[in-house]
């Protein structure tokens, strides 16, 4: 994962990874290597917590650019849709993510101490 992330960031200095989470607890408690990667690439990675009133949203999006994306209809189910070279459809997902991002709060992640 580190090599792919480094390649993504090195490809273009403007590339950014934005992650919106309902609950950062699992990340903070059980993913120390992910926390280390986020720390290493803090200049290109931003993580925010979605407000509580949006916890009912269960779909997941991975938006690669203005033309490509993946959407899982529910986080607990594998079913989803893949959009390749479809800027019209992907734009609506970006708009939704942008609204959610603006209402979310920035997270300051720290690693676990094991205590």
C-alpha positions as a LaTeX table, in Angstrom:
\begin{tabular}{lrrr}
\hline
Residue & $x$ (\AA) & $y$ (\AA) & $z$ (\AA) \\
\hline
Unk1 & 0.00 & 0.00 & 0.00 \\
Unk2 & 2.83 & 2.38 & 0.81 \\
Unk3 & 4.36 & 2.00 & $-2.66$ \\
Unk4 & 1.03 & 2.63 & $-4.39$ \\
Unk5 & 0.39 & 5.68 & $-2.22$ \\
Unk6 & 3.88 & 7.01 & $-2.87$ \\
Unk7 & 3.43 & 6.51 & $-6.63$ \\
Unk8 & 0.09 & 8.34 & $-6.50$ \\
Unk9 & 1.58 & 11.29 & $-4.63$ \\
Unk10 & 4.75 & 11.41 & $-6.72$ \\
Unk11 & 2.81 & 11.30 & $-10.01$ \\
Unk12 & 1.50 & 14.83 & $-9.42$ \\
Unk13 & 2.22 & 17.11 & $-6.45$ \\
Unk14 & $-1.42$ & 18.23 & $-6.55$ \\
Unk15 & $-2.75$ & 14.69 & $-5.95$ \\
Unk16 & $-4.60$ & 14.40 & $-2.65$ \\
Unk17 & $-6.30$ & 11.62 & $-0.74$ \\
Unk18 & $-9.39$ & 12.72 & 1.17 \\
Unk19 & $-11.10$ & 10.28 & 3.52 \\
Unk20 & $-14.41$ & 10.91 & 5.30 \\
Unk21 & $-15.20$ & 8.51 & 8.15 \\
Unk22 & $-18.28$ & 8.04 & 10.29 \\
Unk23 & $-16.23$ & 6.71 & 13.19 \\
Unk24 & $-12.41$ & 6.86 & 13.30 \\
Unk25 & $-12.21$ & 4.51 & 16.30 \\
Unk26 & $-11.20$ & 1.38 & 14.35 \\
Unk27 & $-8.54$ & 3.32 & 12.47 \\
Unk28 & $-7.13$ & 4.85 & 15.64 \\
Unk29 & $-7.20$ & 1.67 & 17.73 \\
Unk30 & $-6.41$ & $-1.12$ & 15.31 \\
Unk31 & $-4.49$ & 0.26 & 12.32 \\
Unk32 & $-1.14$ & 1.63 & 13.50 \\
Unk33 & 0.52 & 1.11 & 10.10 \\
Unk34 & $-2.22$ & 3.14 & 8.43 \\
Unk35 & $-1.74$ & 5.88 & 11.02 \\
Unk36 & 2.00 & 5.85 & 10.28 \\
Unk37 & 1.32 & 6.17 & 6.52 \\
Unk38 & $-1.07$ & 9.03 & 7.13 \\
Unk39 & 1.58 & 10.73 & 9.26 \\
Unk40 & 4.26 & 10.18 & 6.64 \\
Unk41 & 2.10 & 11.61 & 3.86 \\
Unk42 & 0.24 & 14.21 & 5.93 \\
Unk43 & 0.88 & 16.83 & 3.26 \\
Unk44 & $-1.27$ & 14.85 & 0.81 \\
Unk45 & $-3.79$ & 13.03 & 3.04 \\
Unk46 & $-6.70$ & 14.59 & 4.90 \\
Unk47 & $-9.15$ & 12.69 & 7.09 \\
Unk48 & $-12.37$ & 14.10 & 8.46 \\
Unk49 & $-15.15$ & 12.80 & 10.62 \\
Unk50 & $-18.67$ & 13.04 & 9.26 \\
Unk51 & $-21.22$ & 14.70 & 11.58 \\
Unk52 & $-23.43$ & 12.39 & 13.62 \\
Unk53 & $-26.58$ & 13.30 & 11.73 \\
Unk54 & $-25.12$ & 11.53 & 8.67 \\
Unk55 & $-24.39$ & 8.20 & 10.41 \\
Unk56 & $-27.40$ & 6.70 & 8.61 \\
Unk57 & $-25.52$ & 6.96 & 5.29 \\
Unk58 & $-24.28$ & 3.45 & 4.60 \\
Unk59 & $-22.93$ & 3.71 & 1.07 \\
Unk60 & $-19.20$ & 3.98 & 0.35 \\
Unk61 & $-17.52$ & 5.84 & $-2.49$ \\
Unk62 & $-14.05$ & 5.71 & $-3.95$ \\
Unk63 & $-13.68$ & 8.54 & $-6.43$ \\
Unk64 & $-10.49$ & 8.37 & $-8.46$ \\
Unk65 & $-10.92$ & 11.50 & $-10.58$ \\
Unk66 & $-13.59$ & 13.39 & $-12.50$ \\
Unk67 & $-14.33$ & 10.37 & $-14.71$ \\
Unk68 & $-13.94$ & 7.19 & $-12.63$ \\
Unk69 & $-15.37$ & 5.87 & $-9.38$ \\
Unk70 & $-16.66$ & 2.91 & $-7.41$ \\
Unk71 & $-19.70$ & 2.90 & $-5.17$ \\
Unk72 & $-20.81$ & 0.24 & $-2.74$ \\
Unk73 & $-24.51$ & 0.60 & $-2.06$ \\
Unk74 & $-24.09$ & $-0.48$ & 1.56 \\
Unk75 & $-20.89$ & $-0.84$ & 3.57 \\
Unk76 & $-21.90$ & $-4.31$ & 4.78 \\
Unk77 & $-22.65$ & $-5.73$ & 1.33 \\
Unk78 & $-20.32$ & $-6.39$ & $-1.63$ \\
Unk79 & $-22.77$ & $-5.17$ & $-4.27$ \\
Unk80 & $-21.85$ & $-1.92$ & $-5.97$ \\
Unk81 & $-21.27$ & $-0.13$ & $-9.23$ \\
Unk82 & $-18.17$ & 0.78 & $-11.19$ \\
Unk83 & $-18.08$ & 3.88 & $-13.33$ \\
Unk84 & $-15.42$ & 4.07 & $-16.00$ \\
Unk85 & $-15.11$ & 7.18 & $-18.15$ \\
Unk86 & $-18.48$ & 8.53 & $-17.02$ \\
Unk87 & $-17.97$ & 12.16 & $-15.94$ \\
Unk88 & $-21.68$ & 12.95 & $-15.75$ \\
Unk89 & $-22.41$ & 10.27 & $-13.17$ \\
Unk90 & $-19.17$ & 10.74 & $-11.23$ \\
Unk91 & $-19.83$ & 14.48 & $-10.91$ \\
Unk92 & $-22.94$ & 13.88 & $-8.80$ \\
Unk93 & $-20.91$ & 11.67 & $-6.46$ \\
Unk94 & $-18.19$ & 14.36 & $-6.18$ \\
Unk95 & $-20.85$ & 16.95 & $-5.39$ \\
Unk96 & $-22.27$ & 14.76 & $-2.64$ \\
Unk97 & $-18.81$ & 14.07 & $-1.23$ \\
Unk98 & $-17.94$ & 17.77 & $-1.36$ \\
Unk99 & $-21.02$ & 18.68 & 0.67 \\
Unk100 & $-20.22$ & 15.98 & 3.21 \\
Unk101 & $-16.56$ & 17.04 & 3.35 \\
Unk102 & $-17.46$ & 20.66 & 4.04 \\
Unk103 & $-19.67$ & 19.67 & 6.97 \\
Unk104 & $-17.11$ & 17.24 & 8.43 \\
Unk105 & $-14.47$ & 18.06 & 11.02 \\
Unk106 & $-10.75$ & 17.51 & 10.58 \\
Unk107 & $-9.21$ & 14.68 & 12.59 \\
Unk108 & $-5.86$ & 14.69 & 14.30 \\
Unk109 & $-4.88$ & 11.05 & 14.37 \\
Unk110 & $-2.46$ & 9.61 & 16.86 \\
Unk111 & $-1.13$ & 6.10 & 17.13 \\
Unk112 & $-2.12$ & 3.78 & 19.93 \\
Unk113 & 0.09 & 3.20 & 22.90 \\
Unk114 & $-1.27$ & $-0.23$ & 23.70 \\
Unk115 & $-2.26$ & 0.86 & 27.21 \\
\hline
\end{tabular}
